[in-house]
CSV table of C-alpha atoms and ligand atoms in Angstrom, one decimal:
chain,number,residue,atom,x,y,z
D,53,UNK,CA,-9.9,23.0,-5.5
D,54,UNK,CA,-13.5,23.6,-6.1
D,55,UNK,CA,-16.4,20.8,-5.3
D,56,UNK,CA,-17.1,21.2,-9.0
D,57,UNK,CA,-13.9,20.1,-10.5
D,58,UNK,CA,-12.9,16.9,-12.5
D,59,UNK,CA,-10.7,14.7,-10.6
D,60,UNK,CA,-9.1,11.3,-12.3
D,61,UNK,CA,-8.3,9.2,-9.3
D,62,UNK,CA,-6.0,6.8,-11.1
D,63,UNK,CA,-6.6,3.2,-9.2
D,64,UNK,CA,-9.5,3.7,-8.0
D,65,UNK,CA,-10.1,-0.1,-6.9
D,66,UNK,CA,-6.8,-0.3,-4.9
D,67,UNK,CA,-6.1,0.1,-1.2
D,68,UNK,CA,-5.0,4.0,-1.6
D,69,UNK,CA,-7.1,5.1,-4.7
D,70,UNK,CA,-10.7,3.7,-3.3
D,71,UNK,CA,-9.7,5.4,0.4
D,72,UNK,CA,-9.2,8.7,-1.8
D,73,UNK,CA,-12.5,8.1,-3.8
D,74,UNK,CA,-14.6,7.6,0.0
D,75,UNK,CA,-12.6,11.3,1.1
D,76,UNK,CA,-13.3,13.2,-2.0
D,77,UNK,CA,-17.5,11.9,-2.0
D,78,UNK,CA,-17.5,12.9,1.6
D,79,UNK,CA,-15.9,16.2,0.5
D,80,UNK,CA,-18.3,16.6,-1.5
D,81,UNK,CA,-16.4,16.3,-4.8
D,82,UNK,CA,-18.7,14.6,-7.4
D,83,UNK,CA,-17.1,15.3,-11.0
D,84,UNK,CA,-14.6,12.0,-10.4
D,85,UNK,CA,-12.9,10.2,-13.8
D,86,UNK,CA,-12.5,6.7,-12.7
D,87,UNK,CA,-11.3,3.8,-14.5
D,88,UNK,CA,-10.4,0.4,-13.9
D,89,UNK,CA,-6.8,-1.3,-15.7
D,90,UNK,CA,-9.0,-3.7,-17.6
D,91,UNK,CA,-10.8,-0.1,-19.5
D,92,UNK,CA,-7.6,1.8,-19.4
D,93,UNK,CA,-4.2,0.1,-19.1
D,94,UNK,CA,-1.8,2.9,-18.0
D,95,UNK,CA,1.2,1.2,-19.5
D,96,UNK,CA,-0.6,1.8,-22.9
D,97,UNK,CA,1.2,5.6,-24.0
D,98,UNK,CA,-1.7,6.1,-26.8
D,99,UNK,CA,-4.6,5.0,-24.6
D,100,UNK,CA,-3.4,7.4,-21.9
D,101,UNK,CA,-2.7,10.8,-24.1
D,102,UNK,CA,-6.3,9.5,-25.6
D,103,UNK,CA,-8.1,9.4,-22.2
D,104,UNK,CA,-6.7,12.7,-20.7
D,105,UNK,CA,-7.6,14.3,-24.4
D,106,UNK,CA,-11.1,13.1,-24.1
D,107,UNK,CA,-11.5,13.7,-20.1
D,108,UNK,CA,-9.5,16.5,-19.7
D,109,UNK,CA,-9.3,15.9,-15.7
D,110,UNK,CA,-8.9,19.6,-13.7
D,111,UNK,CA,-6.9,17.4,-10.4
D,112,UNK,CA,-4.9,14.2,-10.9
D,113,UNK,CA,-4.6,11.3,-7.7
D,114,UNK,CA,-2.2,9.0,-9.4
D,115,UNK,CA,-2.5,6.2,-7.3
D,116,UNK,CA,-2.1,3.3,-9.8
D,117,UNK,CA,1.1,1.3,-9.4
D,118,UNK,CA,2.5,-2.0,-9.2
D,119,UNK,CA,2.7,-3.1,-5.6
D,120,UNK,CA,3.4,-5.6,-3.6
D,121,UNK,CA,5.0,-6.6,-0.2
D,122,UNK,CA,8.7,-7.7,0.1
D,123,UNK,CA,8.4,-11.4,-1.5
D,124,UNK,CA,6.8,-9.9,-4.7
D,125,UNK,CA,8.8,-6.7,-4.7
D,126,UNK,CA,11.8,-9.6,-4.8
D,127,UNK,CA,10.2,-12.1,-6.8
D,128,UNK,CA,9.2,-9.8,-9.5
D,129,UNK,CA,11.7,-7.5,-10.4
D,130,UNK,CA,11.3,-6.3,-14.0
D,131,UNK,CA,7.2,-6.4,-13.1
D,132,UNK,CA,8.1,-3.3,-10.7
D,133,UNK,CA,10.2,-1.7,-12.2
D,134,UNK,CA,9.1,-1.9,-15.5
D,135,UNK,CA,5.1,-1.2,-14.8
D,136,UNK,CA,6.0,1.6,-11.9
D,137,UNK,CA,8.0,3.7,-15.0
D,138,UNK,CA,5.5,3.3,-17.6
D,139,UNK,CA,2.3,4.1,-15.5
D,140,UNK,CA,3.9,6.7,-13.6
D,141,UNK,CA,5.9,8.3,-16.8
D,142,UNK,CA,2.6,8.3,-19.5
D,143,UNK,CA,0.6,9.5,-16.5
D,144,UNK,CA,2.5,12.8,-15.3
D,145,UNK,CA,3.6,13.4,-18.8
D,146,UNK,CA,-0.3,13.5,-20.5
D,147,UNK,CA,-1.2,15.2,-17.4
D,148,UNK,CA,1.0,18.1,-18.4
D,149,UNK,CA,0.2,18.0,-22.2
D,150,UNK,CA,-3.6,17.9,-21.5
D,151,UNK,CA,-3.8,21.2,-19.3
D,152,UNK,CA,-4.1,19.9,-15.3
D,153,UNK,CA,-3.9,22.1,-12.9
D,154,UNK,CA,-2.4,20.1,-10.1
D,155,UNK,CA,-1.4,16.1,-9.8
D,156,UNK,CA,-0.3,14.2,-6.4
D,157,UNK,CA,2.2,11.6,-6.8
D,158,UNK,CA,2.8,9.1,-4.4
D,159,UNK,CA,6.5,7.0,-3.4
D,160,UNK,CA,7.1,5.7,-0.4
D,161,UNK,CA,9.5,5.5,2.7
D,162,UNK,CA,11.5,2.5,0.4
D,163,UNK,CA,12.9,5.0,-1.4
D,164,UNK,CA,15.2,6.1,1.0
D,165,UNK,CA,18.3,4.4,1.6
D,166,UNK,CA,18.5,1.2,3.7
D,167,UNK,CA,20.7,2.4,6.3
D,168,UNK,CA,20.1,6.1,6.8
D,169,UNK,CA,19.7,8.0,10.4
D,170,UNK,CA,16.1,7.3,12.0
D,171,UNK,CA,13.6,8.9,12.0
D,172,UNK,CA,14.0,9.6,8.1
D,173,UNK,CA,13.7,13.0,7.1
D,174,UNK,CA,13.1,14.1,3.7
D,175,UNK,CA,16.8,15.4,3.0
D,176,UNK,CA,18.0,11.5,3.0
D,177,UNK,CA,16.4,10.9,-0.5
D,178,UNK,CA,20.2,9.6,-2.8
D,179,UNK,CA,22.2,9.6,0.0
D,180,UNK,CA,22.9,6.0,0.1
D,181,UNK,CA,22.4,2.4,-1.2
D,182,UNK,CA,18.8,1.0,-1.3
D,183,UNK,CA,17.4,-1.9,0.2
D,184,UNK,CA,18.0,-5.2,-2.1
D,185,UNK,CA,14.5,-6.5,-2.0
D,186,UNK,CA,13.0,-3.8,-3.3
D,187,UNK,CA,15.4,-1.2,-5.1
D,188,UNK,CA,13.8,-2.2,-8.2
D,189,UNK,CA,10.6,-0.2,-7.4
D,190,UNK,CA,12.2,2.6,-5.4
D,191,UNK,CA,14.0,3.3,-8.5
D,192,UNK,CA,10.6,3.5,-10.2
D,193,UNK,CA,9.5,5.8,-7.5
D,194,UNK,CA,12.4,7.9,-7.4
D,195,UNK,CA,12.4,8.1,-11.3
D,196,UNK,CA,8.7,9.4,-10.4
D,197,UNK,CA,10.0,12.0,-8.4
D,198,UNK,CA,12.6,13.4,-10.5
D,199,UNK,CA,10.4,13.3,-13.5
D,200,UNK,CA,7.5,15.9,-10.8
D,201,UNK,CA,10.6,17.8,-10.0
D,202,UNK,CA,11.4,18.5,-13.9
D,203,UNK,CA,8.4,18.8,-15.0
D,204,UNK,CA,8.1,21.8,-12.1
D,205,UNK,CA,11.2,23.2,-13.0
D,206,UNK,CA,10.9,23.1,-16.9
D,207,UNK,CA,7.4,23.7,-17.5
D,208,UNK,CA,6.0,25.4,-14.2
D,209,UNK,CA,3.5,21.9,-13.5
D,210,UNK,CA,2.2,21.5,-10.5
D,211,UNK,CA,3.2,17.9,-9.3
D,212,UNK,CA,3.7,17.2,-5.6
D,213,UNK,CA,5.0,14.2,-4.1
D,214,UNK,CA,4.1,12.6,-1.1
D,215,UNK,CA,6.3,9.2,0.5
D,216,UNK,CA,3.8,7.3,2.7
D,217,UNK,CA,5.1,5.1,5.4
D,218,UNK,CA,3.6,1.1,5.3
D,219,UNK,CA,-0.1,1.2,5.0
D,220,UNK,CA,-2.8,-0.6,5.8
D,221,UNK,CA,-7.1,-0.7,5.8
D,222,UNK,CA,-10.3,-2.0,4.5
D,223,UNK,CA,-9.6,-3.1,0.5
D,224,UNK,CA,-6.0,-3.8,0.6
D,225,UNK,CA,-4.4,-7.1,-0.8
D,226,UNK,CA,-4.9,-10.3,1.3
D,227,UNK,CA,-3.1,-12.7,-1.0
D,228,UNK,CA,-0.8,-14.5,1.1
D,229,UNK,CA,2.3,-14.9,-1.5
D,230,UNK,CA,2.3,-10.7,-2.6
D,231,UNK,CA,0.4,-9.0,-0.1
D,232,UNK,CA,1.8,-6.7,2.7
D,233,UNK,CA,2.7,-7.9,6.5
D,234,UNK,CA,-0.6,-6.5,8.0
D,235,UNK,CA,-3.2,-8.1,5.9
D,236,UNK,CA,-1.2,-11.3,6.0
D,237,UNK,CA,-1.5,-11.5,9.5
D,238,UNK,CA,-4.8,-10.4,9.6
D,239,UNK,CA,-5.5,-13.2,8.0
D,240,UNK,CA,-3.3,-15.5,8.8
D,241,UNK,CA,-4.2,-15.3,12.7
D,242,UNK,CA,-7.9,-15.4,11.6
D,243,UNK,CA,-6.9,-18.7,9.8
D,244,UNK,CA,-5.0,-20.3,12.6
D,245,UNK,CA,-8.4,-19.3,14.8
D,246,UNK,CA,-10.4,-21.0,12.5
D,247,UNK,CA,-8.4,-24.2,12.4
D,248,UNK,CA,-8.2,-24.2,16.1
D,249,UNK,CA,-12.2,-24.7,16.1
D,250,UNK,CA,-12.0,-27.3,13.2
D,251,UNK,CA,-14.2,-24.8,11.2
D,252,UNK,CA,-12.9,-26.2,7.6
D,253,UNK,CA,-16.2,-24.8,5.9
D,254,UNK,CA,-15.2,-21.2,6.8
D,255,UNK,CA,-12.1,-22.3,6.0
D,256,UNK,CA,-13.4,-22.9,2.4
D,257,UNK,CA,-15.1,-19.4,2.5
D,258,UNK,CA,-12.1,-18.0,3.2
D,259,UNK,CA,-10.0,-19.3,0.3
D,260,UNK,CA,-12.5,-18.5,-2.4
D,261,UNK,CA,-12.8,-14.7,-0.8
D,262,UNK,CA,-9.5,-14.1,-0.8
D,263,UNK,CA,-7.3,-16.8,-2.7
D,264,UNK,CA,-5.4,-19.8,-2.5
D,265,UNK,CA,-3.9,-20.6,0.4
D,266,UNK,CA,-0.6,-21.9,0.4
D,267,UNK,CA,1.2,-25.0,0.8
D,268,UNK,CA,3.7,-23.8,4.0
D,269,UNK,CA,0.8,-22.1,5.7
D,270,UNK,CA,-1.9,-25.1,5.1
D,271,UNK,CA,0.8,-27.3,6.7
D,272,UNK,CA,1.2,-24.9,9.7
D,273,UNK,CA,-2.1,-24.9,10.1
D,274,UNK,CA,-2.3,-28.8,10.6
D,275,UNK,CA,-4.6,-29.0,7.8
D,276,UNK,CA,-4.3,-31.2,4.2
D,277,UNK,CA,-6.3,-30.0,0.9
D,278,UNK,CA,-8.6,-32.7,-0.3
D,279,UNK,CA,-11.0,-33.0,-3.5
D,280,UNK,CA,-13.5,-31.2,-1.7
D,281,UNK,CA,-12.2,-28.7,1.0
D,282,UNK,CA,-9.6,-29.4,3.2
D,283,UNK,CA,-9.3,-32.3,6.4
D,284,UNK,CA,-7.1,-32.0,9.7
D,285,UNK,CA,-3.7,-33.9,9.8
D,286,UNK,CA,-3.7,-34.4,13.5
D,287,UNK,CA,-1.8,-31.3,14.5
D,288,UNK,CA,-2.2,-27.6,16.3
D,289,UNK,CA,-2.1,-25.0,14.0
D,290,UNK,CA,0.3,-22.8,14.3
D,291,UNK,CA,1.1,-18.6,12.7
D,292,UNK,CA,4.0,-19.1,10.3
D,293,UNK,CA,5.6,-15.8,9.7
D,294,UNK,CA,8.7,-14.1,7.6
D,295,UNK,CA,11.8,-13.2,8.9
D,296,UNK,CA,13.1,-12.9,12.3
D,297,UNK,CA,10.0,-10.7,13.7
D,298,UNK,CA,12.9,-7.8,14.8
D,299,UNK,CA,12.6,-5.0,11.7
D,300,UNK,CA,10.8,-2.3,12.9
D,301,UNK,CA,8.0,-0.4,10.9
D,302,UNK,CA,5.6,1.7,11.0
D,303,UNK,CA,1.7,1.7,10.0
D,304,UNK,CA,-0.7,4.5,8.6
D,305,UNK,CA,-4.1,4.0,8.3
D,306,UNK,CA,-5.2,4.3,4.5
D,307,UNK,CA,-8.0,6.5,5.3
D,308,UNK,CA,-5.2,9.1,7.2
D,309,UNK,CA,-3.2,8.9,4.2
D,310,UNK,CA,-6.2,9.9,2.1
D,311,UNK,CA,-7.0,12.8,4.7
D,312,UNK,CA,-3.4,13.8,4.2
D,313,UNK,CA,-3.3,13.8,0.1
D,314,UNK,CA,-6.6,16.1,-0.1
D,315,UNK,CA,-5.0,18.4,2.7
D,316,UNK,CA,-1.8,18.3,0.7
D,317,UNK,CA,-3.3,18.7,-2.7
D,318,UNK,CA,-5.2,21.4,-1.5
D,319,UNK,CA,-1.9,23.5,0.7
D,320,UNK,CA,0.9,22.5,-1.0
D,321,UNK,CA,2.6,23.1,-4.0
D,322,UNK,CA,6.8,22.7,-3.6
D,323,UNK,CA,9.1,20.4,-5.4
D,324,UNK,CA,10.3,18.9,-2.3
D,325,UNK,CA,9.2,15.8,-1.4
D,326,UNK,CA,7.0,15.5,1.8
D,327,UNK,CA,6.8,12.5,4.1
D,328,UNK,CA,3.4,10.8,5.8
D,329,UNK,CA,3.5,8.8,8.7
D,330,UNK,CA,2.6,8.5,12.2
D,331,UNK,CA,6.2,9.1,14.2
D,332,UNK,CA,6.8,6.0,15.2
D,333,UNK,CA,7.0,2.1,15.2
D,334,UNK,CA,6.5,-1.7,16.3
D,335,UNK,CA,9.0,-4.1,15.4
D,336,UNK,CA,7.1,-7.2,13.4
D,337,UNK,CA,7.0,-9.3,16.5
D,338,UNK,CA,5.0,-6.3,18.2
D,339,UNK,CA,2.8,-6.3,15.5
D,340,UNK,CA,2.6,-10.1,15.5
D,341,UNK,CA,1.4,-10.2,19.3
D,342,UNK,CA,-1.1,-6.8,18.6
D,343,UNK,CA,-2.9,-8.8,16.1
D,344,UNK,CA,-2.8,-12.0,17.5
D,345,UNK,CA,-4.8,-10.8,20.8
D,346,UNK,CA,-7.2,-8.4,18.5
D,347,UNK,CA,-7.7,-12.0,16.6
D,348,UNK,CA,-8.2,-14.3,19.5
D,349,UNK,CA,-5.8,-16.9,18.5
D,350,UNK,CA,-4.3,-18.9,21.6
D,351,UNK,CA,-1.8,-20.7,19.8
D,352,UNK,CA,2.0,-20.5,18.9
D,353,UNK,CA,3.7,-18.3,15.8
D,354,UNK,CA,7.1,-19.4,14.1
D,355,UNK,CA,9.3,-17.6,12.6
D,356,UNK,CA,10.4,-18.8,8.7
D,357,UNK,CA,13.6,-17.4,8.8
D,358,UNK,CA,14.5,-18.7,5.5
D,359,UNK,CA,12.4,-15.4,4.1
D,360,UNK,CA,14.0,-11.7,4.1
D,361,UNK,CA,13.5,-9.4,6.8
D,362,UNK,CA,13.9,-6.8,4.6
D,363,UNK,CA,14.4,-2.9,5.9
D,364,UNK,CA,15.8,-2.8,9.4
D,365,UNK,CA,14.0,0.0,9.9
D,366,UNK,CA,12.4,2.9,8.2
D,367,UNK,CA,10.4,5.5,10.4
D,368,UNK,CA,9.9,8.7,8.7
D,369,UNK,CA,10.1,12.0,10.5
D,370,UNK,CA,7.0,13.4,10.1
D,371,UNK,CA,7.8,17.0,11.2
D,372,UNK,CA,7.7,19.3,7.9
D,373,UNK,CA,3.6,17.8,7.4
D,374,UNK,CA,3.1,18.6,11.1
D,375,UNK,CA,4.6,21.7,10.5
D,376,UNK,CA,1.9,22.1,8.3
D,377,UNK,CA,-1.0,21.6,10.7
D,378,UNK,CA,-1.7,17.8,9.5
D,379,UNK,CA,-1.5,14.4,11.6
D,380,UNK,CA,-3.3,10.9,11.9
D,381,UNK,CA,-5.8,10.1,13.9
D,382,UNK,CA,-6.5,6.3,13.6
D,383,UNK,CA,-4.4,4.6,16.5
D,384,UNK,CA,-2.3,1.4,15.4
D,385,UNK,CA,-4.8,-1.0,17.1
D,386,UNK,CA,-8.0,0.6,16.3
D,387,UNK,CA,-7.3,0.5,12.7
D,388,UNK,CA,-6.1,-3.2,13.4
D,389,UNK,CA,-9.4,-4.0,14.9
D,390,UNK,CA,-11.7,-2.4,12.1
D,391,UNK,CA,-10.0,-3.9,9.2
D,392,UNK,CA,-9.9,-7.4,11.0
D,393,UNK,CA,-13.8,-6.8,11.4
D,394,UNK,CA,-14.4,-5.9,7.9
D,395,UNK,CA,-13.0,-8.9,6.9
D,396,UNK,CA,-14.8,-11.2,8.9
D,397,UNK,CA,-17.8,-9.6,7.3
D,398,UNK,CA,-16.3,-10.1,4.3
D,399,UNK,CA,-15.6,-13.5,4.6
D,400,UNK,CA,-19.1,-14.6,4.8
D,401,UNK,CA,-20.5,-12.1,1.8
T,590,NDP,N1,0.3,-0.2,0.2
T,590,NDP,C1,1.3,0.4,0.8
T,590,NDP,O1,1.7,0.0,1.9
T,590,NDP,C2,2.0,1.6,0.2
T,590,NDP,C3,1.6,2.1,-1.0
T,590,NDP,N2,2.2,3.3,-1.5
T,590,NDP,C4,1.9,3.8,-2.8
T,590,NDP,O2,0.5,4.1,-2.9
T,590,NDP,C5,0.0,3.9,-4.3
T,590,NDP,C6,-1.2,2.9,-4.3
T,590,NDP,O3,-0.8,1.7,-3.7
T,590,NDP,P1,-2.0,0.6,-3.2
T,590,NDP,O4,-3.3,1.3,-3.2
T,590,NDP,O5,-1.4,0.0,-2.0
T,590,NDP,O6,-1.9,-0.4,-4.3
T,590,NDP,P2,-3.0,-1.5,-4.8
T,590,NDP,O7,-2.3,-2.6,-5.4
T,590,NDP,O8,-4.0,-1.7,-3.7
T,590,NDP,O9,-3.8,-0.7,-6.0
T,590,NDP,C7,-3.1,-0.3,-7.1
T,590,NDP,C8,-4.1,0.1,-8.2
T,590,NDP,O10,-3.3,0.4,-9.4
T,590,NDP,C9,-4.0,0.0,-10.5
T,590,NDP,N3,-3.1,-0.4,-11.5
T,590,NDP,C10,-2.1,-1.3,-11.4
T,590,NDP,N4,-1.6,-1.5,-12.7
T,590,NDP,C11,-2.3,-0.7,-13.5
T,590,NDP,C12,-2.3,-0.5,-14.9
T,590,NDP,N5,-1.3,-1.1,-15.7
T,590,NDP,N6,-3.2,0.3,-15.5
T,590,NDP,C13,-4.1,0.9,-14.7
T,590,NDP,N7,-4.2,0.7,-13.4
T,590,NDP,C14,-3.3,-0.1,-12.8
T,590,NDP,C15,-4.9,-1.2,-10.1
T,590,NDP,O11,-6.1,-1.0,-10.8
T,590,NDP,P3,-7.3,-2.2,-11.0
T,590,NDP,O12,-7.7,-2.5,-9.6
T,590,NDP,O13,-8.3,-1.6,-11.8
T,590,NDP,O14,-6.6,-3.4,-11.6
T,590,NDP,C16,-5.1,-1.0,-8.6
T,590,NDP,O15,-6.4,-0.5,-8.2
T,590,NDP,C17,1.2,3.3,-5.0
T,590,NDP,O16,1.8,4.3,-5.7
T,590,NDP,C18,2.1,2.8,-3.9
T,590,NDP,O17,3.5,2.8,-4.3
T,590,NDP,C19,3.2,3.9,-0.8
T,590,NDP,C20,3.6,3.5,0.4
T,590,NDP,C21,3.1,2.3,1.0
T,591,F7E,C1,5.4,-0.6,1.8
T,591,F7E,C2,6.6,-1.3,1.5
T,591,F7E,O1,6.4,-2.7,1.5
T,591,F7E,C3,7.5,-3.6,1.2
T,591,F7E,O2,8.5,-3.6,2.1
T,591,F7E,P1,8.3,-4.1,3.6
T,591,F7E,O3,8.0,-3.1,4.5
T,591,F7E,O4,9.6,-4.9,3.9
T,591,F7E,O5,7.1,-5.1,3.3
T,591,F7E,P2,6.2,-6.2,4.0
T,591,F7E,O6,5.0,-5.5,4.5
T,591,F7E,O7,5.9,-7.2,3.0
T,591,F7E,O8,7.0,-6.8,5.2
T,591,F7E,C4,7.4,-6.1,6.4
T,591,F7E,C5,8.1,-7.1,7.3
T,591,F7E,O9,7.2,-8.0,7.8
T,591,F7E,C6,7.7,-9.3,7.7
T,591,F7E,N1,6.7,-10.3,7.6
T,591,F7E,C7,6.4,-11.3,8.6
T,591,F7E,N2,5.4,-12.1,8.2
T,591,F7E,C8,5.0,-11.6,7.0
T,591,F7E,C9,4.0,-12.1,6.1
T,591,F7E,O10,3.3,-13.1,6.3
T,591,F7E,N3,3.9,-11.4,4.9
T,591,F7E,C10,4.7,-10.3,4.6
T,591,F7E,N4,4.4,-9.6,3.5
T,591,F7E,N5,5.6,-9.9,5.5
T,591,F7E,C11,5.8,-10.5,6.6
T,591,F7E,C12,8.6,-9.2,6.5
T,591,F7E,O11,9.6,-10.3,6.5
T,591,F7E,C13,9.2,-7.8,6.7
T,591,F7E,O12,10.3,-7.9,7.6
T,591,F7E,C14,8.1,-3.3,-0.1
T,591,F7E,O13,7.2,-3.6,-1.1
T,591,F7E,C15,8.4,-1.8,-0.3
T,591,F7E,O14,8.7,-1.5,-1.6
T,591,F7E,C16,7.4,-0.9,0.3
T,591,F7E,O15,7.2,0.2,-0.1
C-alpha cells in the first residue's frame, strides 16, 4: 500500500471502521472514501456498483455490517442475516468488477462451531453446529468468507479475511437492549454509581447521551421514570446482568484490531482465514468484578438468568498471526479504564 492510495473504509462511524479511519490518518493515508448508510445504503446493489464506478477505491476496509450483542443477534434474526448478505455480497462483488487491488473482510470467532476444542484454531471453521443465538449472522459471515475464497479462486481477487474475537473501545454501541457485554457494563456499573449518590440529573444526561434506559434496569437501580426525569423508589441499586456470569470470553481492544487489519492488509494475502485475539479469557463474572472496581460501584450485581448465556466459550488461538510477527498491546483493564473515561467525558458533552 502506498500513502497515496484511495481507501473506502466502509462504516466508517462504527466501533471497527472509525478505529481503522484514526490508524490509516496516523499512517499517514489521506486519499480515504468514506460514507455514512444514510448517503450510501450498502444493501442498495445499484447504489453500490454506482459508488465503486464513480470512486474507484485502490484498498477496501469493509467494516459495515449489522451487529449486535446476543439479545439482538436473537431477537433479530432475518435483520442479520438478511443485511450481513446483502452488504457483504454487493460489496465484495463491485469491489471486484470496479478494479481493487486488495479488500479485508471481517467475521468473527461466532462463526465457529459452539462446541469445538479451545483455543479455536482456524481449521474448526464447518466442523460442527453453531451457536443458536446467533447462527443467523455467522451464516452471513461464513457466506462472506466463501464468497472471498471464490472470488480468489475464480477470478485471482485479493480478499482476506480476518475473525476478530469480542471487541471493545471508545465509539462502540452503549444501547442497553442491542449492545455488547462490555459497554453494557460500562455503563451499567456507571449507572448503579450514579444512583448510589442520588445524582438523577446525570442520570438524565446519561439517557439522552446514550438512549433509553430500560424498564428491568431502572427498577434495579431503585429508581421510577417521572414526567420530568426520574425519582428514587426507596431502594439500593443494584447491577442486573445476563446469564449465569460463567461463559468465558475474550476481549480485543478495537484500536489492536485496527493495528492488526493494516498489518494484515499490508502482509497477507491467502485464502485462509486468519484469527485476531489476545490468547486468552475472563469468564463474564470476571469481567463483571474488573469493571465494577475500575467503576467504583460498592454495591451488589444479580444475575437475570432468564437471558441466554450464549457461547460457552470461544477463545481463539492466535498462533498463525503471531506467527506472523503481530500481537495486542492494550491490556484487558487498561482498555477497560480508557473507554470507561471516555465516556464519562462523554456524558457531560
Ligand atoms: N463488535 C464486535 O465485538 C465484533 C465485530 N466484528 C465485525 O466487525 C465489523 C464492524 O463491527 P462494529 O464496528 O462493531 O459494528 P458497528 O455497529 O459499530 O458499526 C457498523 C457500521 O456499519 C454501517 N452499516 C450498517 N448497515 C449499513 C448499511 N445498510 N449501509 C451502509 N453502512 C451500514 C454503519 O454505518 P452508519 O454508522 O453510517 O449507520 C456502522 O457504522 C463487522 O463486520 C462485525 O461483524 C467481529 C467480531 C466482533
Ligand atoms: C461478538 C459476538 O457478540 C455476540 O455474542 P456474545 O459474545 O454472546 O455477546 P455479548 O457480548 O452480547 O454477551 C457475552 C456474554 O455476556 C453476558 N452478559 C451479561 N450481562 C450482559 C449485558 O448486560 N449485555 C450483554 N450484551 N451481555 C451480557 C451474555 O449473556 C453473554 O453470556 C454475538 O452477537 C456474536 O454474533 C458475536 O460475534
Amino acid at each position: 500500500m502506498n500513502k497515496t492510495d484511495r481507501i473506502y473504509v466502509a462504516g466508517h462511524r462504527g466501533l471497527v471502521g472509525s478505529a481503522i479511519v484514526r490508524k490509516l490518518r496516523a499512517e499517514g493515508f489521506h486519499d480515504l472514501v468514506l460514507r455514512t448508510s444514510e448517503e450510501l445504503d450498502l444493501r442498495d446493489q445499484a447504489a453500490v456498483d454506482r459508488f465503486f464506478a464513480e470512486e474507484r477505491p485502490d484498498y477496501v476496509f469493509l467494516a459495515a455490517a449489522k451487529v449486535g450483542g446476543i439479545h439482538a443477534n436473537n431477537t433479530y434474526p432475518a435483520d442479520f442475516i438478511r443485511d450481513n448478505l446483502q452488504i457483504q455480497t454487493n460489496v465484495i462483488d463491485a469491489a471486484r468488477r470496479h478494479g481493487v487491488k486488495k479488500l479485508l473482510f471481517l467475521g468473527s470467532s461466532c462463526i465457529y462451531p459452539r462446541e469445538c476444542p479451545q483455543p479455536i484454531r482456524e481449521e474448526y471453521l464447518l466442523t460442527g453446529p453453531l451457536e443458536k443465538t446467533n447462527e443467523w449472522y455467522a451464516i452471513a459471515k461464513i457466506a462472506g468468507i466463501k464468497m472471498c475464497q471464490a472470488y480468489r479462486r475464480q477470478y485471482g481477487f485479493d480478499a482476506i479475511c480476518l475473525m476478530p474475537t469480542n471487541l471493545y473501545g471508545p465509539d462502540d454501541n452503549f444501547d442497553l437492549e442491542t449492545s455488547h457485554v462490555l459497554p453494557a457494563m460500562i455503563r451499567k456499573f456507571h449507572l448503579a454509581k450514579l444512583a448510589e449518590r442520588g445524582d438523577l440529573e446525570a442520570i438524565a444526561k446519561d439517557e439522552r447521551r446514550f438512549g433509553r434506559i430500560p424498564e428491568d434496569i431502572l427498577e434495579a437501580l431503585g429508581l421510577e421514570r417521572t414526567a420530568t426525569g426520574f425519582r428514587r423508589i426507596g431502594k439500593a441499586p443494584v447491577v442486573r446482568l445476563w446469564g449465569t456470569g460463567s461463559p468465558r470470553r475474550e476481549f480485543l481492544h478495537v484500536d489492536d484490531l485496527a493495528d492488526a487489519c493494516l498489518f494484515l492488509m499490508q502482509r497477507y494475502s491467502d485464502e485462509e482465514i486468519i484469527n485476531v485475539g489476545v490468547g486468552e479469557d475472563v469468564t463474564i463474572r470476571e469481567l463483571a468484578e474488573m469493571v465494577k472496581g475500575i467503576v467504583g460501584f460498592e454495591g451488589e450485581v444479580i444475575w437475570d438468568t432468564s437471558k441466554p448465556d450464549g457461547t460457552p466459550r470461544k477463545l481463539l488461538d492466535v498462533s498463525k498471526l503471531r506467527g506472523l510477527g503481530w500481537t495486542h498491546q492494550i491490556k484487558l483493564e487498561d482498555g477497560i479504564r480508557r473507554v470507561a473515561e471516555r465516556t464519562d467525558r462523554e456524558r457531560e458533552t
